[in-house]
Each structure stands twice: as C-alpha cells, then as structure tokens.
C-alpha cells in the first residue's frame, strides 16, 4: 500500500501491487520447496522467468532481465556480486535508464557498487540503496518511466517508488543477515 501511494504521486499507482505479486510468487515457490536453492544460476533463471509472468509491466520485464542475465553470468563462473552487476548492466541497456533518471536503478546501482567493495556487508548495501532512493526526492526531472511525463512540481520531494522498493529489499536482506 505504501509503494502504491508513492507511485500514485508520480506514476500509475501500482508499484506496490506489482512488486508484491513478484514477492508472493517467489515466497510461494519457496514455501512449496520449488526453488533450486542449491544452484544460484538456475535459481536466478527461474526467478527471472517467474517475475516476467507475474509482475507484468516494465518492472516485471526489467527484473526478469536482471535475474536472467545474472543467472547466465553465474553459469559462466562469475561470483554473485559480479553476476548481479551484469544483470544491472543488462537492465540498464534494455531499459534505457541510468542512475539519476528517477528509477529503481537509483537504489540498485549504489547497492551493487557497495557490494563490489564490501561483498559481505549487506548493511552497507542497504545504506547505499536508501541514500540512492532518497536522492530521487531531490530530482525534479525523470528521464525514464511514467514519471518522465510529469512536471517538476509533481516530482520534487517525492521518492521514486521503484527505488524505494529496491531499498526495502536490501533492508530486508540486511536485517536477515543480523537475525
């Protein structure tokens, strides 16, 4: 509901529902022991396939590209952080957005950059993601997504919902690491 409310200010109001659909699908697969947790490359490929089906919209496609590319890079022998950064590069290539464009990349890129230097520090990755998401509040111009059609008055002071969603994922990861 919180993400939908954020998105109602700068988009079509469905970011929370979209991300929740993806999360529910993966949680359901986990609950039914249908995730290949012993093989990250296969796991990422499966997540990529499922997210494009259940999330819909550009977020689902972009998350699918992210996980599919990361899975392929893992298959080639890369470590997880390298693979995730490859997924980010593919997401940016096909989606056409970059950091600073008021999208989920504004949180994802700083988090993954943090993991390149501190691979085990999920708290630092969350801090970087949160700072990136907060920077979207200061931006009065969106260069990608539905928000690119809005006036600067509509954007300034409002956090990008996709960036906030990504930051919340990293928050959950950091908290699970501590717990």
C-alpha positions as a Markdown table, in Angstrom:
| # | Residue | x | y | z |
|---|---|---|---|---|
| 1 | Unk | 0.0 | 0.0 | 0.0 |
| 2 | Unk | 2.9 | 2.4 | 0.9 |
| 3 | Unk | 4.5 | 1.8 | -2.5 |
| 4 | Unk | 1.2 | 2.2 | -4.3 |
| 5 | Unk | 0.7 | 5.5 | -2.5 |
| 6 | Unk | 4.1 | 6.7 | -3.5 |
| 7 | Unk | 3.5 | 5.7 | -7.1 |
| 8 | Unk | 0.1 | 7.4 | -7.2 |
| 9 | Unk | 2.0 | 10.7 | -6.9 |
| 10 | Unk | 4.4 | 10.0 | -9.7 |
| 11 | Unk | 3.1 | 7.1 | -11.8 |
| 12 | Unk | 0.0 | 4.9 | -12.2 |
| 13 | Unk | -0.2 | 3.8 | -8.5 |
| 14 | Unk | 0.6 | 0.1 | -8.9 |
| 15 | Unk | 4.3 | -0.3 | -7.9 |
| 16 | Unk | 3.4 | -1.9 | -4.6 |
| 17 | Unk | 1.0 | -4.3 | -6.1 |
| 18 | Unk | 3.5 | -5.2 | -8.9 |
| 19 | Unk | 6.4 | -5.9 | -6.5 |
| 20 | Unk | 4.1 | -7.7 | -4.1 |
| 21 | Unk | 2.9 | -10.0 | -6.9 |
| 22 | Unk | 6.5 | -10.9 | -7.6 |
| 23 | Unk | 7.4 | -11.4 | -3.9 |
| 24 | Unk | 4.3 | -13.6 | -3.3 |
| 25 | Unk | 5.2 | -15.8 | -6.3 |
| 26 | Unk | 8.7 | -16.4 | -5.1 |
| 27 | Unk | 7.6 | -16.9 | -1.5 |
| 28 | Unk | 5.0 | -19.4 | -2.7 |
| 29 | Unk | 7.6 | -21.3 | -4.7 |
| 30 | Unk | 9.9 | -21.3 | -1.6 |
| 31 | Unk | 7.1 | -22.5 | 0.6 |
| 32 | Unk | 6.4 | -25.4 | -1.7 |
| 33 | Unk | 10.1 | -26.2 | -2.0 |
| 34 | Unk | 10.1 | -25.5 | -5.7 |
| 35 | Unk | 13.2 | -23.2 | -5.7 |
| 36 | Unk | 16.6 | -24.7 | -6.7 |
| 37 | Unk | 18.4 | -23.1 | -3.7 |
| 38 | Unk | 21.4 | -25.3 | -4.3 |
| 39 | Unk | 22.1 | -23.8 | -7.7 |
| 40 | Unk | 22.1 | -20.0 | -7.9 |
| 41 | Unk | 22.4 | -19.8 | -11.6 |
| 42 | Unk | 19.2 | -22.0 | -12.0 |
| 43 | Unk | 17.6 | -20.1 | -9.2 |
| 44 | Unk | 18.2 | -16.7 | -10.8 |
| 45 | Unk | 16.9 | -18.0 | -14.2 |
| 46 | Unk | 13.7 | -19.3 | -12.6 |
| 47 | Unk | 13.2 | -16.1 | -10.7 |
| 48 | Unk | 13.7 | -14.2 | -13.9 |
| 49 | Unk | 11.1 | -16.3 | -15.7 |
| 50 | Unk | 8.5 | -16.1 | -12.9 |
| 51 | Unk | 8.8 | -12.4 | -12.4 |
| 52 | Unk | 8.1 | -11.5 | -16.0 |
| 53 | Unk | 5.0 | -13.7 | -15.8 |
| 54 | Unk | 3.5 | -12.5 | -12.5 |
| 55 | Unk | 4.7 | -8.9 | -12.2 |
| 56 | Unk | 3.8 | -7.6 | -15.6 |
| 57 | Unk | 4.6 | -4.1 | -16.8 |
| 58 | Unk | 8.0 | -2.7 | -17.3 |
| 59 | Unk | 9.1 | -3.6 | -13.7 |
| 60 | Unk | 8.5 | -7.2 | -14.3 |
| 61 | Unk | 10.4 | -7.2 | -17.6 |
| 62 | Unk | 13.3 | -5.3 | -16.1 |
| 63 | Unk | 13.5 | -7.5 | -13.1 |
| 64 | Unk | 13.4 | -10.6 | -15.4 |
| 65 | Unk | 16.2 | -9.2 | -17.5 |
| 66 | Unk | 18.2 | -8.5 | -14.3 |
| 67 | Unk | 17.9 | -12.0 | -12.8 |
| 68 | Unk | 18.2 | -13.8 | -16.1 |
| 69 | Unk | 21.4 | -12.0 | -17.0 |
| 70 | Unk | 22.8 | -12.6 | -13.5 |
| 71 | Unk | 22.0 | -16.3 | -13.8 |
| 72 | Unk | 23.8 | -16.5 | -17.1 |
| 73 | Unk | 26.8 | -14.8 | -15.7 |
| 74 | Unk | 26.8 | -17.2 | -12.7 |
| 75 | Unk | 26.7 | -20.1 | -15.2 |
| 76 | Unk | 29.9 | -18.7 | -16.7 |
| 77 | Unk | 31.7 | -18.9 | -13.4 |
| 78 | Unk | 31.3 | -15.3 | -12.0 |
| 79 | Unk | 30.7 | -14.7 | -8.4 |
| 80 | Unk | 27.3 | -13.5 | -7.2 |
| 81 | Unk | 28.2 | -9.8 | -6.9 |
| 82 | Unk | 29.7 | -9.8 | -10.4 |
| 83 | Unk | 26.6 | -11.6 | -11.7 |
| 84 | Unk | 24.3 | -9.1 | -10.1 |
| 85 | Unk | 26.2 | -6.2 | -11.6 |
| 86 | Unk | 26.0 | -7.9 | -15.0 |
| 87 | Unk | 22.2 | -8.1 | -14.5 |
| 88 | Unk | 22.2 | -4.4 | -13.7 |
| 89 | Unk | 24.1 | -3.6 | -16.9 |
| 90 | Unk | 21.6 | -5.6 | -19.0 |
| 91 | Unk | 18.7 | -3.9 | -17.2 |
| 92 | Unk | 20.2 | -0.5 | -18.0 |
| 93 | Unk | 20.9 | -1.5 | -21.6 |
| 94 | Unk | 17.4 | -2.8 | -22.4 |
| 95 | Unk | 15.5 | -0.4 | -20.2 |
| 96 | Unk | 17.4 | 2.7 | -21.3 |
| 97 | Unk | 17.6 | 4.2 | -17.8 |
| 98 | Unk | 20.7 | 5.0 | -15.7 |
| 99 | Unk | 21.4 | 6.2 | -12.2 |
| 100 | Unk | 19.9 | 9.7 | -11.8 |
| 101 | Unk | 16.9 | 9.0 | -14.0 |
| 102 | Unk | 14.4 | 8.5 | -11.1 |
| 103 | Unk | 14.0 | 4.7 | -11.4 |
| 104 | Unk | 14.8 | 1.6 | -9.3 |
| 105 | Unk | 18.4 | 1.9 | -10.7 |
| 106 | Unk | 18.9 | 4.9 | -8.4 |
| 107 | Unk | 18.9 | 2.5 | -5.5 |
| 108 | Unk | 20.1 | -0.7 | -7.2 |
| 109 | Unk | 23.3 | 0.6 | -8.7 |
| 110 | Unk | 24.6 | 2.2 | -5.4 |
| 111 | Unk | 23.8 | -1.0 | -3.5 |
| 112 | Unk | 25.5 | -3.3 | -6.0 |
| 113 | Unk | 28.5 | -0.9 | -6.2 |
| 114 | Unk | 28.8 | -1.1 | -2.5 |
| 115 | Unk | 28.8 | -4.9 | -2.7 |
| 116 | Unk | 31.7 | -4.8 | -5.1 |
| 117 | Unk | 33.9 | -3.3 | -2.4 |
| 118 | Unk | 32.3 | -4.9 | 0.6 |
| 119 | Unk | 30.7 | -8.2 | -0.7 |
| 120 | Unk | 29.6 | -9.4 | 2.7 |
| 121 | Unk | 28.2 | -6.1 | 4.0 |
| 122 | Unk | 24.5 | -6.1 | 3.3 |
| 123 | Unk | 24.0 | -3.2 | 5.8 |
| 124 | Unk | 26.3 | -1.0 | 3.7 |
| 125 | Unk | 24.4 | -2.1 | 0.5 |
| 126 | Unk | 21.1 | -1.1 | 2.2 |
| 127 | Unk | 22.6 | 2.2 | 3.3 |
| 128 | Unk | 23.7 | 2.9 | -0.3 |
| 129 | Unk | 20.4 | 1.9 | -1.7 |
| 130 | Unk | 18.5 | 4.0 | 0.8 |
| 131 | Unk | 20.7 | 7.0 | 0.0 |
| 132 | Unk | 20.1 | 6.5 | -3.7 |
| 133 | Unk | 16.3 | 6.2 | -3.2 |
| 134 | Unk | 16.3 | 9.4 | -1.1 |
| 135 | Unk | 18.2 | 11.3 | -3.8 |
| 136 | Unk | 15.3 | 10.7 | -6.1 |
| 137 | Unk | 13.3 | 13.1 | -3.9 |
| 138 | Unk | 15.7 | 15.9 | -4.9 |
| 139 | Unk | 15.3 | 15.3 | -8.6 |
| 140 | Unk | 12.7 | 17.4 | -10.5 |
| 141 | Unk | 13.2 | 15.6 | -13.8 |
| 142 | Unk | 12.6 | 11.9 | -14.6 |
| 143 | Unk | 14.3 | 10.7 | -17.7 |
| 144 | Unk | 12.6 | 7.3 | -17.9 |
| 145 | Unk | 9.4 | 5.6 | -16.9 |
| 146 | Unk | 5.9 | 7.0 | -16.5 |
| 147 | Unk | 7.3 | 9.8 | -14.2 |
| 148 | Unk | 9.1 | 11.3 | -17.2 |
| 149 | Unk | 5.8 | 12.7 | -18.4 |
| 150 | Unk | 5.2 | 14.6 | -15.2 |
| 151 | Unk | 6.0 | 18.2 | -14.3 |
| 152 | Unk | 8.9 | 19.1 | -12.0 |
| 153 | Unk | 6.4 | 20.2 | -9.3 |
| 154 | Unk | 4.9 | 16.7 | -9.2 |
| 155 | Unk | 8.3 | 15.0 | -8.8 |
| 156 | Unk | 10.3 | 17.2 | -6.4 |
| 157 | Unk | 10.0 | 15.9 | -2.9 |
| 158 | Unk | 8.5 | 12.5 | -3.9 |
| 159 | Unk | 10.7 | 9.4 | -3.7 |
| 160 | Unk | 10.7 | 7.1 | -6.8 |
| 161 | Unk | 8.6 | 4.1 | -5.7 |
| 162 | Unk | 10.8 | 1.6 | -7.6 |
| 163 | Unk | 13.9 | 2.9 | -5.9 |
| 164 | Unk | 12.2 | 2.7 | -2.6 |
| 165 | Unk | 11.1 | -0.9 | -3.3 |
| 166 | Unk | 14.7 | -1.8 | -4.1 |
| 167 | Unk | 16.0 | -0.2 | -0.9 |
| 168 | Unk | 13.4 | -2.1 | 1.1 |
| 169 | Unk | 14.6 | -5.4 | -0.4 |
| 170 | Unk | 18.2 | -4.5 | 0.7 |
| 171 | Unk | 16.8 | -3.6 | 4.1 |
| 172 | Unk | 15.2 | -7.0 | 4.5 |
| 173 | Unk | 18.4 | -8.7 | 3.4 |
| 174 | Unk | 20.5 | -6.7 | 5.9 |
| 175 | Unk | 18.0 | -7.5 | 8.7 |
| 176 | Unk | 18.0 | -11.2 | 7.8 |
| 177 | Unk | 21.8 | -11.2 | 8.0 |
| 178 | Unk | 21.7 | -9.8 | 11.5 |
| 179 | Unk | 18.9 | -12.0 | 12.6 |
